[in-house]
């Protein structure tokens, strides 16, 4: 990978080995995608290579409660626990997060030598609590970098683009951090503290070295490979 060009790392498949954590029943969601392809009726289909090495399904399920006009709306005698999402909408936890299961399954991933995770749970854009708790458990188990879809993709509703964003972030950001760390060693004190140094993102905007990540640097282009200094 040349400097901080995460786009090159993505094209050359030189990113970080990582695992994808999803809600049980959705292990193939990113591989299936939207079934869009340039030649709709072609029989020989070449699928793009997946960025993640392993998929971990965990037991949890959140459902949107529906509309107030529905006679079942908010009824306490319906199975599941009622909660409010980040938007204020009423949700029902049909299947609580099984933390013991999460700890055991993530432990098996660590045994494979994988220390980076991408987490994408169904409906986490409304209720990120389960993703955040999985991330906390992963950190306790020694995972070095954890990408949370509800954080890196904001309020993105659809699971496929949200999950794809988390996967790309997990694949590229550790490499970006390696570059920034090596770059920082060339400054006095071996770090960029107190240095007005910014990096270009895909949207052309600048960000500080500690907030620069692979997801936002994919399309930064050649100019974005080099830090931008504000000379005074």
PDB file of N, CA, C and O in Angstrom, residues 111-187:
ATOM      1  N   UNK A 111      -9.162 -17.047  18.540  1.00  0.00           N
ATOM      2  CA  UNK A 111      -8.290 -18.221  18.443  1.00  0.00           C
ATOM      3  C   UNK A 111      -7.809 -18.448  17.010  1.00  0.00           C
ATOM      4  O   UNK A 111      -6.784 -19.100  16.801  1.00  0.00           O
ATOM      5  N   UNK A 112      -8.525 -17.907  16.045  1.00  0.00           N
ATOM      6  CA  UNK A 112      -8.123 -18.023  14.644  1.00  0.00           C
ATOM      7  C   UNK A 112      -7.076 -16.967  14.271  1.00  0.00           C
ATOM      8  O   UNK A 112      -6.625 -16.904  13.130  1.00  0.00           O
ATOM      9  N   UNK A 113      -6.721 -16.110  15.229  1.00  0.00           N
ATOM     10  CA  UNK A 113      -5.729 -15.073  14.975  1.00  0.00           C
ATOM     11  C   UNK A 113      -6.308 -13.798  14.403  1.00  0.00           C
ATOM     12  O   UNK A 113      -5.568 -12.908  13.972  1.00  0.00           O
ATOM     13  N   UNK A 114      -7.631 -13.679  14.424  1.00  0.00           N
ATOM     14  CA  UNK A 114      -8.288 -12.471  13.911  1.00  0.00           C
ATOM     15  C   UNK A 114      -8.504 -11.498  15.060  1.00  0.00           C
ATOM     16  O   UNK A 114      -9.076 -11.857  16.094  1.00  0.00           O
ATOM     17  N   UNK A 115      -8.046 -10.258  14.897  1.00  0.00           N
ATOM     18  CA  UNK A 115      -8.206  -9.276  15.972  1.00  0.00           C
ATOM     19  C   UNK A 115      -8.927  -8.007  15.513  1.00  0.00           C
ATOM     20  O   UNK A 115      -8.855  -6.965  16.164  1.00  0.00           O
ATOM     21  N   UNK A 116      -9.645  -8.094  14.393  1.00  0.00           N
ATOM     22  CA  UNK A 116     -10.415  -6.963  13.869  1.00  0.00           C
ATOM     23  C   UNK A 116     -11.827  -7.427  13.549  1.00  0.00           C
ATOM     24  O   UNK A 116     -12.012  -8.522  13.008  1.00  0.00           O
ATOM     25  N   UNK A 117     -12.824  -6.596  13.900  1.00  0.00           N
ATOM     26  CA  UNK A 117     -14.223  -6.961  13.700  1.00  0.00           C
ATOM     27  C   UNK A 117     -14.994  -5.864  12.969  1.00  0.00           C
ATOM     28  O   UNK A 117     -14.715  -4.672  13.137  1.00  0.00           O
ATOM     29  N   UNK A 118     -15.981  -6.297  12.182  1.00  0.00           N
ATOM     30  CA  UNK A 118     -17.011  -5.404  11.653  1.00  0.00           C
ATOM     31  C   UNK A 118     -18.335  -5.928  12.202  1.00  0.00           C
ATOM     32  O   UNK A 118     -18.627  -7.120  12.084  1.00  0.00           O
ATOM     33  N   UNK A 119     -19.127  -5.059  12.818  1.00  0.00           N
ATOM     34  CA  UNK A 119     -20.384  -5.484  13.435  1.00  0.00           C
ATOM     35  C   UNK A 119     -21.547  -4.818  12.714  1.00  0.00           C
ATOM     36  O   UNK A 119     -21.597  -3.592  12.591  1.00  0.00           O
ATOM     37  N   UNK A 120     -22.486  -5.626  12.220  1.00  0.00           N
ATOM     38  CA  UNK A 120     -23.663  -5.091  11.550  1.00  0.00           C
ATOM     39  C   UNK A 120     -24.877  -5.922  11.943  1.00  0.00           C
ATOM     40  O   UNK A 120     -25.073  -7.033  11.435  1.00  0.00           O
ATOM     41  N   UNK A 121     -25.688  -5.405  12.843  1.00  0.00           N
ATOM     42  CA  UNK A 121     -26.885  -6.099  13.292  1.00  0.00           C
ATOM     43  C   UNK A 121     -28.126  -5.468  12.677  1.00  0.00           C
ATOM     44  O   UNK A 121     -28.160  -4.263  12.410  1.00  0.00           O
ATOM     45  N   UNK A 122     -29.143  -6.285  12.451  1.00  0.00           N
ATOM     46  CA  UNK A 122     -30.380  -5.794  11.852  1.00  0.00           C
ATOM     47  C   UNK A 122     -31.015  -4.732  12.759  1.00  0.00           C
ATOM     48  O   UNK A 122     -31.077  -4.892  13.979  1.00  0.00           O
ATOM     49  N   UNK A 123     -31.444  -3.650  12.159  1.00  0.00           N
ATOM     50  CA  UNK A 123     -32.148  -2.550  12.845  1.00  0.00           C
ATOM     51  C   UNK A 123     -31.282  -1.814  13.871  1.00  0.00           C
ATOM     52  O   UNK A 123     -31.810  -1.124  14.747  1.00  0.00           O
ATOM     53  N   UNK A 124     -29.948  -1.940  13.765  1.00  0.00           N
ATOM     54  CA  UNK A 124     -29.092  -1.217  14.712  1.00  0.00           C
ATOM     55  C   UNK A 124     -29.126   0.287  14.479  1.00  0.00           C
ATOM     56  O   UNK A 124     -28.727   1.057  15.346  1.00  0.00           O
ATOM     57  N   UNK A 125     -29.608   0.715  13.311  1.00  0.00           N
ATOM     58  CA  UNK A 125     -29.750   2.154  13.060  1.00  0.00           C
ATOM     59  C   UNK A 125     -30.816   2.754  13.973  1.00  0.00           C
ATOM     60  O   UNK A 125     -30.811   3.963  14.245  1.00  0.00           O
ATOM     61  N   UNK A 126     -31.751   1.920  14.444  1.00  0.00           N
ATOM     62  CA  UNK A 126     -32.777   2.367  15.380  1.00  0.00           C
ATOM     63  C   UNK A 126     -32.400   2.091  16.834  1.00  0.00           C
ATOM     64  O   UNK A 126     -32.726   2.861  17.727  1.00  0.00           O
ATOM     65  N   UNK A 127     -31.694   0.971  17.031  1.00  0.00           N
ATOM     66  CA  UNK A 127     -31.348   0.531  18.383  1.00  0.00           C
ATOM     67  C   UNK A 127     -29.913  -0.005  18.375  1.00  0.00           C
ATOM     68  O   UNK A 127     -29.681  -1.194  18.173  1.00  0.00           O
ATOM     69  N   UNK A 128     -28.934   0.878  18.571  1.00  0.00           N
ATOM     70  CA  UNK A 128     -27.520   0.474  18.477  1.00  0.00           C
ATOM     71  C   UNK A 128     -26.980  -0.232  19.721  1.00  0.00           C
ATOM     72  O   UNK A 128     -25.834  -0.677  19.717  1.00  0.00           O
ATOM     73  N   UNK A 129     -27.792  -0.360  20.759  1.00  0.00           N
ATOM     74  CA  UNK A 129     -27.309  -0.896  22.036  1.00  0.00           C
ATOM     75  C   UNK A 129     -26.660  -2.262  21.915  1.00  0.00           C
ATOM     76  O   UNK A 129     -25.634  -2.540  22.541  1.00  0.00           O
ATOM     77  N   UNK A 130     -27.253  -3.134  21.105  1.00  0.00           N
ATOM     78  CA  UNK A 130     -26.693  -4.482  20.967  1.00  0.00           C
ATOM     79  C   UNK A 130     -25.334  -4.443  20.282  1.00  0.00           C
ATOM     80  O   UNK A 130     -24.407  -5.150  20.692  1.00  0.00           O
ATOM     81  N   UNK A 131     -25.198  -3.632  19.253  1.00  0.00           N
ATOM     82  CA  UNK A 131     -23.897  -3.503  18.583  1.00  0.00           C
ATOM     83  C   UNK A 131     -22.842  -2.970  19.548  1.00  0.00           C
ATOM     84  O   UNK A 131     -21.715  -3.463  19.573  1.00  0.00           O
ATOM     85  N   UNK A 132     -23.222  -1.969  20.310  1.00  0.00           N
ATOM     86  CA  UNK A 132     -22.272  -1.360  21.241  1.00  0.00           C
ATOM     87  C   UNK A 132     -21.831  -2.358  22.308  1.00  0.00           C
ATOM     88  O   UNK A 132     -20.663  -2.383  22.707  1.00  0.00           O
ATOM     89  N   UNK A 133     -22.771  -3.181  22.759  1.00  0.00           N
ATOM     90  CA  UNK A 133     -22.418  -4.166  23.788  1.00  0.00           C
ATOM     91  C   UNK A 133     -21.514  -5.252  23.207  1.00  0.00           C
ATOM     92  O   UNK A 133     -20.567  -5.704  23.867  1.00  0.00           O
ATOM     93  N   UNK A 134     -21.786  -5.687  21.983  1.00  0.00           N
ATOM     94  CA  UNK A 134     -20.906  -6.661  21.325  1.00  0.00           C
ATOM     95  C   UNK A 134     -19.500  -6.086  21.201  1.00  0.00           C
ATOM     96  O   UNK A 134     -18.505  -6.783  21.434  1.00  0.00           O
ATOM     97  N   UNK A 135     -19.412  -4.799  20.853  1.00  0.00           N
ATOM     98  CA  UNK A 135     -18.109  -4.145  20.722  1.00  0.00           C
ATOM     99  C   UNK A 135     -17.382  -4.108  22.062  1.00  0.00           C
ATOM    100  O   UNK A 135     -16.157  -4.304  22.125  1.00  0.00           O
ATOM    101  N   UNK A 136     -18.105  -3.863  23.143  1.00  0.00           N
ATOM    102  CA  UNK A 136     -17.489  -3.838  24.472  1.00  0.00           C
ATOM    103  C   UNK A 136     -16.920  -5.207  24.834  1.00  0.00           C
ATOM    104  O   UNK A 136     -15.801  -5.322  25.352  1.00  0.00           O
ATOM    105  N   UNK A 137     -17.685  -6.254  24.543  1.00  0.00           N
ATOM    106  CA  UNK A 137     -17.219  -7.609  24.836  1.00  0.00           C
ATOM    107  C   UNK A 137     -15.993  -7.940  23.981  1.00  0.00           C
ATOM    108  O   UNK A 137     -15.019  -8.533  24.455  1.00  0.00           O
ATOM    109  N   UNK A 138     -16.038  -7.527  22.707  1.00  0.00           N
ATOM    110  CA  UNK A 138     -14.905  -7.771  21.806  1.00  0.00           C
ATOM    111  C   UNK A 138     -13.641  -7.089  22.313  1.00  0.00           C
ATOM    112  O   UNK A 138     -12.550  -7.659  22.268  1.00  0.00           O
ATOM    113  N   UNK A 139     -13.785  -5.854  22.808  1.00  0.00           N
ATOM    114  CA  UNK A 139     -12.633  -5.124  23.337  1.00  0.00           C
ATOM    115  C   UNK A 139     -12.062  -5.844  24.560  1.00  0.00           C
ATOM    116  O   UNK A 139     -10.842  -5.925  24.735  1.00  0.00           O
ATOM    117  N   UNK A 140     -12.947  -6.393  25.396  1.00  0.00           N
ATOM    118  CA  UNK A 140     -12.493  -7.133  26.576  1.00  0.00           C
ATOM    119  C   UNK A 140     -11.702  -8.381  26.190  1.00  0.00           C
ATOM    120  O   UNK A 140     -10.804  -8.810  26.912  1.00  0.00           O
ATOM    121  N   UNK A 141     -12.041  -8.946  25.015  1.00  0.00           N
ATOM    122  CA  UNK A 141     -11.384 -10.164  24.549  1.00  0.00           C
ATOM    123  C   UNK A 141     -10.097  -9.881  23.785  1.00  0.00           C
ATOM    124  O   UNK A 141      -9.420 -10.815  23.344  1.00  0.00           O
ATOM    125  N   UNK A 142      -9.779  -8.604  23.605  1.00  0.00           N
ATOM    126  CA  UNK A 142      -8.511  -8.258  22.984  1.00  0.00           C
ATOM    127  C   UNK A 142      -8.551  -7.891  21.517  1.00  0.00           C
ATOM    128  O   UNK A 142      -7.498  -7.784  20.883  1.00  0.00           O
ATOM    129  N   UNK A 143      -9.730  -7.673  20.943  1.00  0.00           N
ATOM    130  CA  UNK A 143      -9.797  -7.222  19.558  1.00  0.00           C
ATOM    131  C   UNK A 143      -9.227  -5.811  19.466  1.00  0.00           C
ATOM    132  O   UNK A 143      -9.566  -4.935  20.267  1.00  0.00           O
ATOM    133  N   UNK A 144      -8.365  -5.602  18.478  1.00  0.00           N
ATOM    134  CA  UNK A 144      -7.638  -4.347  18.361  1.00  0.00           C
ATOM    135  C   UNK A 144      -8.426  -3.238  17.655  1.00  0.00           C
ATOM    136  O   UNK A 144      -8.286  -2.070  17.971  1.00  0.00           O
ATOM    137  N   UNK A 145      -9.224  -3.612  16.670  1.00  0.00           N
ATOM    138  CA  UNK A 145     -10.041  -2.605  15.978  1.00  0.00           C
ATOM    139  C   UNK A 145     -11.434  -3.175  15.737  1.00  0.00           C
ATOM    140  O   UNK A 145     -11.574  -4.302  15.254  1.00  0.00           O
ATOM    141  N   UNK A 146     -12.453  -2.378  16.070  1.00  0.00           N
ATOM    142  CA  UNK A 146     -13.849  -2.809  15.962  1.00  0.00           C
ATOM    143  C   UNK A 146     -14.641  -1.739  15.226  1.00  0.00           C
ATOM    144  O   UNK A 146     -14.696  -0.581  15.674  1.00  0.00           O
ATOM    145  N   UNK A 147     -15.220  -2.096  14.111  1.00  0.00           N
ATOM    146  CA  UNK A 147     -16.026  -1.167  13.337  1.00  0.00           C
ATOM    147  C   UNK A 147     -17.502  -1.461  13.590  1.00  0.00           C
ATOM    148  O   UNK A 147     -17.970  -2.582  13.382  1.00  0.00           O
ATOM    149  N   UNK A 148     -18.245  -0.450  14.031  1.00  0.00           N
ATOM    150  CA  UNK A 148     -19.661  -0.604  14.391  1.00  0.00           C
ATOM    151  C   UNK A 148     -20.502   0.097  13.325  1.00  0.00           C
ATOM    152  O   UNK A 148     -20.369   1.301  13.104  1.00  0.00           O
ATOM    153  N   UNK A 149     -21.383  -0.653  12.666  1.00  0.00           N
ATOM    154  CA  UNK A 149     -22.124  -0.092  11.528  1.00  0.00           C
ATOM    155  C   UNK A 149     -22.969   1.115  11.909  1.00  0.00           C
ATOM    156  O   UNK A 149     -23.075   2.069  11.140  1.00  0.00           O
ATOM    157  N   UNK A 150     -23.575   1.108  13.089  1.00  0.00           N
ATOM    158  CA  UNK A 150     -24.423   2.219  13.498  1.00  0.00           C
ATOM    159  C   UNK A 150     -23.610   3.479  13.776  1.00  0.00           C
ATOM    160  O   UNK A 150     -24.159   4.587  13.808  1.00  0.00           O
ATOM    161  N   UNK A 151     -22.288   3.323  13.938  1.00  0.00           N
ATOM    162  CA  UNK A 151     -21.413   4.479  14.169  1.00  0.00           C
ATOM    163  C   UNK A 151     -20.764   4.961  12.878  1.00  0.00           C
ATOM    164  O   UNK A 151     -20.824   6.150  12.552  1.00  0.00           O
ATOM    165  N   UNK A 152     -20.180   4.051  12.109  1.00  0.00           N
ATOM    166  CA  UNK A 152     -19.453   4.467  10.904  1.00  0.00           C
ATOM    167  C   UNK A 152     -20.387   4.872   9.776  1.00  0.00           C
ATOM    168  O   UNK A 152     -20.028   5.664   8.908  1.00  0.00           O
ATOM    169  N   UNK A 153     -21.626   4.313   9.765  1.00  0.00           N
ATOM    170  CA  UNK A 153     -22.574   4.628   8.692  1.00  0.00           C
ATOM    171  C   UNK A 153     -23.710   5.507   9.168  1.00  0.00           C
ATOM    172  O   UNK A 153     -24.714   5.674   8.467  1.00  0.00           O
ATOM    173  N   UNK A 154     -23.580   6.083  10.361  1.00  0.00           N
ATOM    174  CA  UNK A 154     -24.587   7.005  10.862  1.00  0.00           C
ATOM    175  C   UNK A 154     -25.964   6.367  10.949  1.00  0.00           C
ATOM    176  O   UNK A 154     -26.116   5.261  11.434  1.00  0.00           O
ATOM    177  N   UNK A 155     -26.961   7.074  10.434  1.00  0.00           N
ATOM    178  CA  UNK A 155     -28.333   6.584  10.491  1.00  0.00           C
ATOM    179  C   UNK A 155     -28.756   5.832   9.253  1.00  0.00           C
ATOM    180  O   UNK A 155     -29.954   5.792   8.929  1.00  0.00           O
ATOM    181  N   UNK A 156     -27.820   5.235   8.532  1.00  0.00           N
ATOM    182  CA  UNK A 156     -28.148   4.510   7.303  1.00  0.00           C
ATOM    183  C   UNK A 156     -29.081   3.344   7.622  1.00  0.00           C
ATOM    184  O   UNK A 156     -28.780   2.497   8.452  1.00  0.00           O
ATOM    185  N   UNK A 157     -30.223   3.302   6.954  1.00  0.00           N
ATOM    186  CA  UNK A 157     -31.257   2.327   7.281  1.00  0.00           C
ATOM    187  C   UNK A 157     -30.951   0.943   6.716  1.00  0.00           C
ATOM    188  O   UNK A 157     -31.001  -0.060   7.435  1.00  0.00           O
ATOM    189  N   UNK A 158     -30.639   0.865   5.434  1.00  0.00           N
ATOM    190  CA  UNK A 158     -30.490  -0.427   4.776  1.00  0.00           C
ATOM    191  C   UNK A 158     -29.266  -1.177   5.292  1.00  0.00           C
ATOM    192  O   UNK A 158     -28.192  -0.615   5.445  1.00  0.00           O
ATOM    193  N   UNK A 159     -29.464  -2.477   5.508  1.00  0.00           N
ATOM    194  CA  UNK A 159     -28.423  -3.288   6.138  1.00  0.00           C
ATOM    195  C   UNK A 159     -27.234  -3.522   5.213  1.00  0.00           C
ATOM    196  O   UNK A 159     -26.091  -3.575   5.681  1.00  0.00           O
ATOM    197  N   UNK A 160     -27.471  -3.655   3.917  1.00  0.00           N
ATOM    198  CA  UNK A 160     -26.372  -3.971   3.002  1.00  0.00           C
ATOM    199  C   UNK A 160     -25.365  -2.819   2.905  1.00  0.00           C
ATOM    200  O   UNK A 160     -24.167  -3.030   3.104  1.00  0.00           O
ATOM    201  N   UNK A 161     -25.787  -1.581   2.610  1.00  0.00           N
ATOM    202  CA  UNK A 161     -24.789  -0.509   2.573  1.00  0.00           C
ATOM    203  C   UNK A 161     -24.186  -0.207   3.944  1.00  0.00           C
ATOM    204  O   UNK A 161     -23.014   0.140   4.049  1.00  0.00           O
ATOM    205  N   UNK A 162     -24.980  -0.386   4.999  1.00  0.00           N
ATOM    206  CA  UNK A 162     -24.461  -0.147   6.352  1.00  0.00           C
ATOM    207  C   UNK A 162     -23.403  -1.186   6.691  1.00  0.00           C
ATOM    208  O   UNK A 162     -22.340  -0.866   7.231  1.00  0.00           O
ATOM    209  N   UNK A 163     -23.694  -2.451   6.361  1.00  0.00           N
ATOM    210  CA  UNK A 163     -22.731  -3.510   6.616  1.00  0.00           C
ATOM    211  C   UNK A 163     -21.502  -3.384   5.733  1.00  0.00           C
ATOM    212  O   UNK A 163     -20.375  -3.621   6.190  1.00  0.00           O
ATOM    213  N   UNK A 164     -21.706  -3.004   4.480  1.00  0.00           N
ATOM    214  CA  UNK A 164     -20.572  -2.831   3.563  1.00  0.00           C
ATOM    215  C   UNK A 164     -19.645  -1.726   4.051  1.00  0.00           C
ATOM    216  O   UNK A 164     -18.419  -1.831   3.924  1.00  0.00           O
ATOM    217  N   UNK A 165     -20.222  -0.671   4.618  1.00  0.00           N
ATOM    218  CA  UNK A 165     -19.417   0.430   5.158  1.00  0.00           C
ATOM    219  C   UNK A 165     -18.585  -0.039   6.339  1.00  0.00           C
ATOM    220  O   UNK A 165     -17.394   0.284   6.455  1.00  0.00           O
ATOM    221  N   UNK A 166     -19.206  -0.822   7.229  1.00  0.00           N
ATOM    222  CA  UNK A 166     -18.483  -1.325   8.398  1.00  0.00           C
ATOM    223  C   UNK A 166     -17.355  -2.267   7.986  1.00  0.00           C
ATOM    224  O   UNK A 166     -16.253  -2.223   8.538  1.00  0.00           O
ATOM    225  N   UNK A 167     -17.628  -3.120   6.993  1.00  0.00           N
ATOM    226  CA  UNK A 167     -16.622  -4.062   6.515  1.00  0.00           C
ATOM    227  C   UNK A 167     -15.442  -3.327   5.872  1.00  0.00           C
ATOM    228  O   UNK A 167     -14.276  -3.641   6.122  1.00  0.00           O
ATOM    229  N   UNK A 168     -15.751  -2.336   5.025  1.00  0.00           N
ATOM    230  CA  UNK A 168     -14.680  -1.561   4.385  1.00  0.00           C
ATOM    231  C   UNK A 168     -13.850  -0.818   5.428  1.00  0.00           C
ATOM    232  O   UNK A 168     -12.621  -0.732   5.320  1.00  0.00           O
ATOM    233  N   UNK A 169     -14.518  -0.305   6.453  1.00  0.00           N
ATOM    234  CA  UNK A 169     -13.812   0.404   7.519  1.00  0.00           C
ATOM    235  C   UNK A 169     -12.880  -0.537   8.272  1.00  0.00           C
ATOM    236  O   UNK A 169     -11.722  -0.203   8.544  1.00  0.00           O
ATOM    237  N   UNK A 170     -13.383  -1.742   8.602  1.00  0.00           N
ATOM    238  CA  UNK A 170     -12.545  -2.720   9.313  1.00  0.00           C
ATOM    239  C   UNK A 170     -11.389  -3.199   8.448  1.00  0.00           C
ATOM    240  O   UNK A 170     -10.297  -3.479   8.950  1.00  0.00           O
ATOM    241  N   UNK A 171     -11.608  -3.283   7.162  1.00  0.00           N
ATOM    242  CA  UNK A 171     -10.597  -3.768   6.231  1.00  0.00           C
ATOM    243  C   UNK A 171      -9.471  -2.752   6.040  1.00  0.00           C
ATOM    244  O   UNK A 171      -8.299  -3.123   5.904  1.00  0.00           O
ATOM    245  N   UNK A 172      -9.808  -1.461   6.051  1.00  0.00           N
ATOM    246  CA  UNK A 172      -8.844  -0.430   5.663  1.00  0.00           C
ATOM    247  C   UNK A 172      -8.272   0.401   6.806  1.00  0.00           C
ATOM    248  O   UNK A 172      -7.104   0.788   6.769  1.00  0.00           O
ATOM    249  N   UNK A 173      -9.068   0.683   7.817  1.00  0.00           N
ATOM    250  CA  UNK A 173      -8.614   1.616   8.856  1.00  0.00           C
ATOM    251  C   UNK A 173      -7.362   1.150   9.605  1.00  0.00           C
ATOM    252  O   UNK A 173      -6.474   1.966   9.875  1.00  0.00           O
ATOM    253  N   UNK A 174      -7.221  -0.134   9.971  1.00  0.00           N
ATOM    254  CA  UNK A 174      -5.967  -0.546  10.623  1.00  0.00           C
ATOM    255  C   UNK A 174      -4.737  -0.240   9.777  1.00  0.00           C
ATOM    256  O   UNK A 174      -3.679   0.114  10.322  1.00  0.00           O
ATOM    257  N   UNK A 175      -4.846  -0.351   8.455  1.00  0.00           N
ATOM    258  CA  UNK A 175      -3.728  -0.016   7.583  1.00  0.00           C
ATOM    259  C   UNK A 175      -3.450   1.487   7.605  1.00  0.00           C
ATOM    260  O   UNK A 175      -2.292   1.931   7.578  1.00  0.00           O
ATOM    261  N   UNK A 176      -4.528   2.283   7.638  1.00  0.00           N
ATOM    262  CA  UNK A 176      -4.376   3.735   7.729  1.00  0.00           C
ATOM    263  C   UNK A 176      -3.680   4.105   9.041  1.00  0.00           C
ATOM    264  O   UNK A 176      -2.791   4.962   9.072  1.00  0.00           O
ATOM    265  N   UNK A 177      -4.076   3.460  10.120  1.00  0.00           N
ATOM    266  CA  UNK A 177      -3.478   3.749  11.420  1.00  0.00           C
ATOM    267  C   UNK A 177      -1.993   3.380  11.433  1.00  0.00           C
ATOM    268  O   UNK A 177      -1.181   4.064  12.061  1.00  0.00           O
ATOM    269  N   UNK A 178      -1.637   2.294  10.746  1.00  0.00           N
ATOM    270  CA  UNK A 178      -0.235   1.918  10.642  1.00  0.00           C
ATOM    271  C   UNK A 178       0.552   3.011   9.932  1.00  0.00           C
ATOM    272  O   UNK A 178       1.673   3.361  10.342  1.00  0.00           O
ATOM    273  N   UNK A 179      -0.013   3.542   8.846  1.00  0.00           N
ATOM    274  CA  UNK A 179       0.651   4.608   8.110  1.00  0.00           C
ATOM    275  C   UNK A 179       0.808   5.863   8.965  1.00  0.00           C
ATOM    276  O   UNK A 179       1.889   6.454   9.037  1.00  0.00           O
ATOM    277  N   UNK A 180      -0.270   6.266   9.638  1.00  0.00           N
ATOM    278  CA  UNK A 180      -0.222   7.481  10.453  1.00  0.00           C
ATOM    279  C   UNK A 180       0.798   7.322  11.582  1.00  0.00           C
ATOM    280  O   UNK A 180       1.543   8.257  11.899  1.00  0.00           O
ATOM    281  N   UNK A 181       0.861   6.140  12.185  1.00  0.00           N
ATOM    282  CA  UNK A 181       1.833   5.891  13.250  1.00  0.00           C
ATOM    283  C   UNK A 181       3.261   6.024  12.728  1.00  0.00           C
ATOM    284  O   UNK A 181       4.114   6.662  13.355  1.00  0.00           O
ATOM    285  N   UNK A 182       3.535   5.427  11.564  1.00  0.00           N
ATOM    286  CA  UNK A 182       4.866   5.535  10.974  1.00  0.00           C
ATOM    287  C   UNK A 182       5.204   6.958  10.584  1.00  0.00           C
ATOM    288  O   UNK A 182       6.340   7.420  10.760  1.00  0.00           O
ATOM    289  N   UNK A 183       4.218   7.670  10.051  1.00  0.00           N
ATOM    290  CA  UNK A 183       4.414   9.070   9.668  1.00  0.00           C
ATOM    291  C   UNK A 183       4.714   9.932  10.896  1.00  0.00           C
ATOM    292  O   UNK A 183       5.567  10.818  10.862  1.00  0.00           O
ATOM    293  N   UNK A 184       4.020   9.645  11.998  1.00  0.00           N
ATOM    294  CA  UNK A 184       4.170  10.442  13.221  1.00  0.00           C
ATOM    295  C   UNK A 184       5.562  10.338  13.821  1.00  0.00           C
ATOM    296  O   UNK A 184       6.054  11.282  14.449  1.00  0.00           O
ATOM    297  N   UNK A 185       6.215   9.188  13.622  1.00  0.00           N
ATOM    298  CA  UNK A 185       7.532   8.970  14.223  1.00  0.00           C
ATOM    299  C   UNK A 185       8.581   9.935  13.673  1.00  0.00           C
ATOM    300  O   UNK A 185       9.642  10.103  14.281  1.00  0.00           O
ATOM    301  N   UNK A 186       8.294  10.549  12.538  1.00  0.00           N
ATOM    302  CA  UNK A 186       9.258  11.468  11.941  1.00  0.00           C
ATOM    303  C   UNK A 186       9.218  12.861  12.575  1.00  0.00           C
ATOM    304  O   UNK A 186      10.019  13.724  12.232  1.00  0.00           O
ATOM    305  N   UNK A 187       8.285  13.069  13.477  1.00  0.00           N
ATOM    306  CA  UNK A 187       8.170  14.367  14.132  1.00  0.00           C
ATOM    307  C   UNK A 187       8.795  14.314  15.519  1.00  0.00           C
ATOM    308  O   UNK A 187       8.970  13.238  16.100  1.00  0.00           O
TER     309      UNK A 187
END
